[in-house]
Short mmCIF file of C-alpha atoms in Angstrom, two decimals:
data_model
loop_
_atom_site.label_atom_id
_atom_site.label_comp_id
_atom_site.label_asym_id
_atom_site.label_seq_id
_atom_site.Cartn_x
_atom_site.Cartn_y
_atom_site.Cartn_z
CA MET A 160 107.10 106.18 102.72
CA GLU A 161 104.04 104.88 100.86
CA CYS A 162 103.44 101.13 100.93
CA ARG A 163 103.37 99.67 97.44
CA GLY A 164 104.05 96.00 98.23
CA ALA A 165 103.75 93.42 101.02
CA ILE A 166 106.06 90.41 101.38
CA PHE A 167 105.22 87.50 103.68
CA ASP A 168 107.37 84.75 105.11
CA MET A 169 105.54 81.41 105.26
CA ASP A 170 106.53 79.05 108.10
CA GLY A 171 105.49 80.40 111.48
CA LEU A 172 103.93 83.45 109.87
CA LEU A 173 101.17 82.35 107.48
CA PHE A 174 101.12 78.76 108.76
CA ASP A 175 101.73 77.18 112.14
CA THR A 176 104.40 75.01 110.54
CA GLU A 177 107.47 76.26 112.38
CA ARG A 178 106.24 74.18 115.32
CA VAL A 179 106.18 71.14 113.02
CA TYR A 180 109.77 71.81 112.01
CA GLN A 181 110.99 72.21 115.59
CA GLU A 182 109.19 69.04 116.73
CA THR A 183 110.86 67.18 113.85
CA TRP A 184 114.31 68.55 114.67
CA GLU A 185 113.73 67.33 118.22
CA GLU A 186 112.61 63.86 117.03
CA ILE A 187 115.79 63.43 115.01
CA ALA A 188 117.94 64.71 117.88
CA GLU A 189 116.33 62.27 120.32
CA GLU A 190 116.93 59.37 117.93
CA ARG A 191 120.60 60.34 117.85
CA GLY A 192 120.88 60.86 121.60
CA VAL A 193 121.41 64.62 121.18
CA LYS A 194 120.05 67.33 123.46
CA LEU A 195 119.27 70.53 121.53
CA GLY A 196 119.69 73.71 123.52
CA ARG A 197 117.03 76.43 123.37
CA GLY A 198 119.35 78.52 121.24
CA PHE A 199 118.85 76.11 118.36
CA THR A 200 115.31 77.29 117.68
CA ARG A 201 116.33 80.95 117.46
CA GLU A 202 119.32 80.19 115.26
CA ILE A 203 117.73 77.73 112.80
CA SER A 204 114.44 79.57 112.24
CA GLY A 205 114.27 81.23 108.84
CA THR A 206 117.62 79.88 107.61
CA THR A 207 118.45 77.71 104.61
CA GLY A 208 121.33 76.21 102.69
CA GLU A 209 124.91 76.44 103.97
CA ARG A 210 123.98 78.51 107.00
CA SER A 211 121.39 76.01 108.26
CA CYS A 212 123.84 73.15 107.69
CA CYS A 213 126.45 74.86 109.83
CA ILE A 214 123.94 75.32 112.64
CA VAL A 215 122.89 71.65 112.44
CA GLU A 216 126.53 70.56 112.53
CA ARG A 217 127.17 72.58 115.67
CA TYR A 218 124.13 71.42 117.61
CA TYR A 219 124.02 67.77 116.45
CA HIS A 220 127.82 67.41 116.71
CA VAL A 221 128.30 66.11 113.18
CA SER A 222 130.79 67.04 110.47
CA ASN A 223 128.16 67.30 107.72
CA GLY A 224 124.69 68.56 108.56
CA ASN A 225 123.20 68.15 105.12
CA ASP A 226 121.84 64.62 105.66
CA ILE A 227 120.09 65.62 108.89
CA ARG A 228 118.67 68.73 107.24
CA LYS A 229 117.31 66.67 104.31
CA GLU A 230 115.83 64.11 106.72
CA CYS A 231 114.02 66.90 108.59
CA MET A 232 112.67 68.42 105.37
CA ASN A 233 111.42 65.04 104.13
CA ARG A 234 109.63 64.24 107.40
CA VAL A 235 108.04 67.69 107.54
CA LYS A 236 106.87 67.37 103.94
CA GLU A 237 105.10 64.09 104.77
CA LYS A 238 103.39 65.71 107.77
CA LEU A 239 102.30 68.77 105.78
CA ASN A 240 100.89 66.61 103.04
CA ARG A 241 98.28 65.59 105.60
CA SER A 242 97.51 69.04 107.04
CA VAL A 243 98.71 72.65 106.81
CA PRO A 244 97.58 74.59 109.92
CA MET A 245 96.93 78.27 109.19
CA LYS A 246 97.71 81.12 111.63
CA SER A 247 95.00 83.51 112.75
CA GLY A 248 94.51 86.70 110.76
CA VAL A 249 95.83 85.41 107.44
CA HIS A 250 92.68 86.01 105.41
CA GLU A 251 92.09 89.36 107.13
CA ILE A 252 95.45 90.86 106.33
CA LEU A 253 95.65 89.45 102.80
CA GLY A 254 92.12 90.71 102.16
CA PHE A 255 93.16 94.13 103.41
CA PHE A 256 96.02 94.40 100.91
CA ARG A 257 93.81 93.09 98.12
CA GLU A 258 91.20 95.77 98.86
CA LYS A 259 93.93 98.43 98.80
CA GLY A 260 95.22 97.15 95.46
CA ILE A 261 98.65 96.42 96.94
CA PRO A 262 100.41 93.37 95.43
CA THR A 263 101.71 90.68 97.76
CA ALA A 264 104.44 88.05 97.62
CA VAL A 265 105.54 85.04 99.61
CA ALA A 266 109.30 84.90 100.28
CA SER A 267 110.17 81.62 102.02
CA SER A 268 113.34 79.64 102.57
CA ASN A 269 111.46 76.53 101.46
CA GLY A 270 111.66 74.96 98.04
CA MET A 271 109.08 76.15 95.49
CA GLU A 272 107.18 72.83 95.44
CA GLN A 273 106.54 72.97 99.20
CA ILE A 274 105.55 76.64 99.13
CA GLU A 275 103.07 76.14 96.31
CA SER A 276 101.68 73.00 97.94
CA ASN A 277 101.06 74.76 101.26
CA LEU A 278 99.45 77.78 99.64
CA GLU A 279 97.18 75.62 97.45
CA LYS A 280 96.12 73.35 100.34
CA ALA A 281 95.25 76.42 102.45
CA GLY A 282 93.30 77.99 99.59
CA ILE A 283 95.26 81.27 99.62
CA ARG A 284 97.47 80.96 96.52
CA ASP A 285 95.36 83.47 94.55
CA TYR A 286 96.15 86.25 97.02
CA PHE A 287 99.81 86.34 95.93
CA THR A 288 101.17 87.99 92.83
CA GLU A 289 104.63 86.47 93.29
CA VAL A 290 106.19 83.49 95.09
CA VAL A 291 109.93 83.50 95.80
CA SER A 292 111.86 80.49 97.07
CA GLY A 293 115.09 80.48 99.03
CA VAL A 294 116.66 78.23 96.39
CA GLU A 295 116.43 81.13 93.92
CA VAL A 296 118.96 83.30 95.73
CA ALA A 297 122.65 82.91 96.52
CA ASN A 298 122.41 83.78 100.22
CA GLY A 299 119.68 82.80 102.68
CA LYS A 300 118.30 84.84 105.57
CA PRO A 301 119.62 86.87 107.41
CA ALA A 302 121.10 88.06 104.09
CA PRO A 303 118.63 90.37 102.28
CA ASP A 304 118.67 88.54 98.93
CA ILE A 305 115.22 86.94 99.02
CA PHE A 306 113.44 90.17 99.95
CA LEU A 307 115.33 92.18 97.39
CA LEU A 308 114.24 89.69 94.73
CA ALA A 309 110.63 89.71 95.96
CA ALA A 310 110.50 93.53 95.89
CA GLU A 311 111.96 93.52 92.38
CA ARG A 312 109.32 91.07 91.16
CA LEU A 313 106.60 93.23 92.71
CA ASN A 314 108.09 96.19 90.82
CA CYS A 315 108.62 98.03 94.10
CA ALA A 316 111.58 99.65 95.77
CA PRO A 317 112.44 97.71 98.96
CA GLY A 318 111.63 100.75 101.09
CA GLU A 319 108.10 100.72 99.70
CA CYS A 320 107.48 97.16 100.96
CA PHE A 321 106.34 95.78 104.27
CA VAL A 322 108.04 92.51 105.21
CA PHE A 323 106.12 90.25 107.62
CA GLU A 324 108.30 87.80 109.55
CA ASP A 325 108.21 85.64 112.67
CA SER A 326 111.91 84.92 112.97
CA GLU A 327 114.80 87.16 113.96
CA ASN A 328 116.85 85.99 111.00
CA GLY A 329 113.98 87.02 108.73
CA ILE A 330 113.63 90.43 110.38
CA LYS A 331 117.35 91.03 109.99
CA ALA A 332 117.06 90.08 106.31
CA GLY A 333 114.12 92.46 105.77
CA HIS A 334 115.91 95.27 107.56
CA ALA A 335 119.09 94.72 105.57
CA ALA A 336 117.02 94.88 102.37
CA GLY A 337 115.71 98.30 103.44
CA CYS A 338 112.09 97.15 103.86
CA MET A 339 109.62 98.14 106.59
CA THR A 340 109.68 95.14 108.91
CA VAL A 341 106.74 93.76 110.89
CA MET A 342 107.64 91.03 113.38
CA VAL A 343 104.92 88.60 114.48
CA PRO A 344 106.79 86.31 116.89
CA ASP A 345 105.90 82.62 116.75
CA LEU A 346 107.73 80.18 119.00
CA MET A 347 109.96 82.74 120.67
CA GLU A 348 109.30 86.29 121.84
CA ALA A 349 111.17 89.14 120.18
CA SER A 350 114.48 89.66 121.98
CA PRO A 351 115.59 93.16 123.01
CA GLU A 352 118.39 92.85 120.48
CA ILE A 353 116.01 92.50 117.51
CA LEU A 354 113.73 95.43 118.37
CA PRO A 355 115.86 98.10 116.59
CA TYR A 356 115.43 96.11 113.36
CA CYS A 357 111.60 96.18 113.60
CA THR A 358 109.27 98.86 112.29
CA MET A 359 106.63 97.28 114.53
CA VAL A 360 106.07 94.11 116.58
CA CYS A 361 102.59 92.56 116.67
CA SER A 362 101.09 89.65 118.57
CA ASP A 363 99.39 88.21 115.47
CA LEU A 364 98.37 89.13 111.92
CA ILE A 365 95.08 90.58 113.14
CA GLN A 366 96.95 93.17 115.19
CA ALA A 367 99.36 93.63 112.27
CA ARG A 368 96.48 94.52 109.99
CA GLU A 369 95.22 97.05 112.55
CA GLU A 370 98.66 98.64 112.93
CA ILE A 371 99.13 98.82 109.15
CA GLN A 372 95.77 100.58 108.85
CA LYS A 373 96.95 103.15 111.43
CA PHE A 374 100.23 103.50 109.56
CA ASP A 375 98.33 104.08 106.35
CA ARG A 376 96.18 106.81 107.95
CA ASP A 377 99.11 108.53 109.66
CA LYS A 378 101.55 108.61 106.75
#
């Protein structure tokens, strides 16, 4: 299948912000005397809305996780207003798609204001034809909604799009949408269970660009 579009997650994929989120979740948990198990990171990464609230409720032992989720988002926003750390290989892979004339989109669970702010601060907003926020869809990752919408806005069939993700929830969403999925693990290695959902797994975006170039030659 020819690649006609590329869709990128943001936190943990373009920016080293997933670490900021996890540190903030831990801060709030410590303040509340809660010990978060390692499973929390895998479950919460890439989620939004009702699903993330349910995960927070289970791990923080509260009946309503929305207040904790909002507190985390507010603290992270303050931190990212000071600095947005970029992952290695971002300019290289975005430049590759620009040279090939392939349109790109960001599809993030974040609100649009935070997405746009991060992209502008990092100086990479102009690379992207479309920006899609998790608040624009009914169901968050691992549901496919956000990637289906991103592909539609790129005027591509989902099967013609690469989806770049660091989280297992994101990979499941991309796979469910019918996209070609590239996993670039961030805080946690790819589990054996997620490998069948991946078109390829790469150590960083530099390797991802190299593998996409091979894919392009071999197709």
